[in-house]
XYZ file of C-alpha atoms in Angstrom:
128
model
C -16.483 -15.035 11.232
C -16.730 -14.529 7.264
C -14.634 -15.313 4.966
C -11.670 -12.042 4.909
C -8.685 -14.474 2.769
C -8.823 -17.091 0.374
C -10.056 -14.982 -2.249
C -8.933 -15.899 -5.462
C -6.992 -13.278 -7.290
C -10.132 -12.394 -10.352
C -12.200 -11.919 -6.973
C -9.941 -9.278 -5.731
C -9.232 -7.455 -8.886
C -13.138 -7.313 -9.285
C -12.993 -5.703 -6.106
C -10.119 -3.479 -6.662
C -11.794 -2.190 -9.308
C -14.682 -0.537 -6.877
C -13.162 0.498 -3.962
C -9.337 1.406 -5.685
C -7.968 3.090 -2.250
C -6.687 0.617 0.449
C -4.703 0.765 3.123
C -2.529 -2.289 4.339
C -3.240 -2.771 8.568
C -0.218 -0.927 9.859
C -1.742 1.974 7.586
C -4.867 1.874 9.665
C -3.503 1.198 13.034
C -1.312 4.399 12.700
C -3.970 6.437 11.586
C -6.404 5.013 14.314
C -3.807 5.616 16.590
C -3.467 2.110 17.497
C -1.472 -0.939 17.469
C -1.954 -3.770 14.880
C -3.009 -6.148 16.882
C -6.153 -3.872 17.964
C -6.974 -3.416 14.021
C -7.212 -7.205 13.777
C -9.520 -7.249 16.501
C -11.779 -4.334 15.236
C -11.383 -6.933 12.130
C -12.683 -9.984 14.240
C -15.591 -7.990 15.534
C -17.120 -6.871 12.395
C -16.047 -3.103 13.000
C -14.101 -3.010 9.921
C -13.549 -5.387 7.118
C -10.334 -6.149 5.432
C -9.625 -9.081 2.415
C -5.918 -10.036 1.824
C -4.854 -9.289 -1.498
C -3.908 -12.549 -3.335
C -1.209 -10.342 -5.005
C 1.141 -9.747 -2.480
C -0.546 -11.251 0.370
C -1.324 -8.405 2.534
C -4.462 -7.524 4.212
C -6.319 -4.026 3.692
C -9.182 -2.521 4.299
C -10.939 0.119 2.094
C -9.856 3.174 2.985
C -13.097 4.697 3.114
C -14.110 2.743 5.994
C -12.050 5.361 8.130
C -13.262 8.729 8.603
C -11.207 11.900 10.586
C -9.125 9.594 12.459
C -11.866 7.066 13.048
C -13.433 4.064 12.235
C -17.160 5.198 10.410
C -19.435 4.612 13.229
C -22.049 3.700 11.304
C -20.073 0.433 9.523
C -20.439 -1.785 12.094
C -24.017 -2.248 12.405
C -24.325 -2.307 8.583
C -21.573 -5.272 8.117
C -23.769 -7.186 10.964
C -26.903 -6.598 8.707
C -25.168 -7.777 5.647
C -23.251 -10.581 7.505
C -27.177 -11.692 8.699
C -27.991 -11.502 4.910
C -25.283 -14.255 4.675
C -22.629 -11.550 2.805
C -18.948 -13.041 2.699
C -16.796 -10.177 3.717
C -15.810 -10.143 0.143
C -19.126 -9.635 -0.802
C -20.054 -6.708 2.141
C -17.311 -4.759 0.437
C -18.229 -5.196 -3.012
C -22.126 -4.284 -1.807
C -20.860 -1.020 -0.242
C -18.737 0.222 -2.980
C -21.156 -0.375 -5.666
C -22.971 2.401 -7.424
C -26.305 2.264 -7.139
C -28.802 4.854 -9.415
C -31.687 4.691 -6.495
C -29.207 6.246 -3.937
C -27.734 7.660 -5.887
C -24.291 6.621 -5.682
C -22.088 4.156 -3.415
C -23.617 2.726 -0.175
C -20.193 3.365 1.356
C -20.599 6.829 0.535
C -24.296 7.265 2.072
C -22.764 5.887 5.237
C -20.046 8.249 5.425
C -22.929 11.108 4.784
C -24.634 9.472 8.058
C -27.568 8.273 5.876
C -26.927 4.464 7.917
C -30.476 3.872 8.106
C -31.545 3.784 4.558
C -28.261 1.573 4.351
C -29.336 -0.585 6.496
C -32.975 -0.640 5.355
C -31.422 -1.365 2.059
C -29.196 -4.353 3.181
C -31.524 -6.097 5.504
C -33.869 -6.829 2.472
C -30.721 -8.468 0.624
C -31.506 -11.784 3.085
C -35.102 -11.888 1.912
């Protein structure tokens, strides 16, 4: 497993600054329609990524991983490819909620448009 905590407070705020919407676990449980325990282990598995916020202490996850009531199918396989590419979890996010001009816009955003496998073509040439 990547690194989720331990992130030092400059880290997060850089962070904070590109994805800005979070939502603390409970948040996403009760919007999955599951308990807490369950989000960590959609956490553990790579189907969602969260960081703890040095702050206050509390783990989120970018709000824009979740999608009608739903994890965003399509975020799974792309935090394996970036994982593989030897992305922190810290790192993952920040990849995904950076603008980038050749998209254009956000990875995070092409995934929630179902464009995963430009995404992924994109992140599996991050290892190289």
């Amino acid at each position: 497993m990547k690194k989720t905590s331990g992130n030092t407070t400059e880290e997060f705020d850089r962070l904070d600054g590109l994805v800005q919407d979070w939502l603390p676990l409970p948040d996403v449980a009760e919007q999955l329609g599951l308990v807490v325990t369950r989000v960590h282990a959609l956490i553990d598995d790579g189907t969602l990524l969260a960081v703890r916020n040095p702050h206050d202490n509390v783990r989120r996850v970018p709000a824009a991983f979740l999608l009608d009531g739903a994890v965003l199918d399509s975020l799974k396989g792309t935090v394996a490819v970036l994982r593989d590419a030897a992305y922190t979890d810290v790192e993952a996010i920040a990849w995904l909620f950076t603008e980038d001009e050749s998209l254009p816009g956000r990875p995070v955003d092409a995934l929630r448009d179902g464009r995963k496998t430009e995404i992924r073509r994109r992140a599996q040439v991050l290892g190289w």
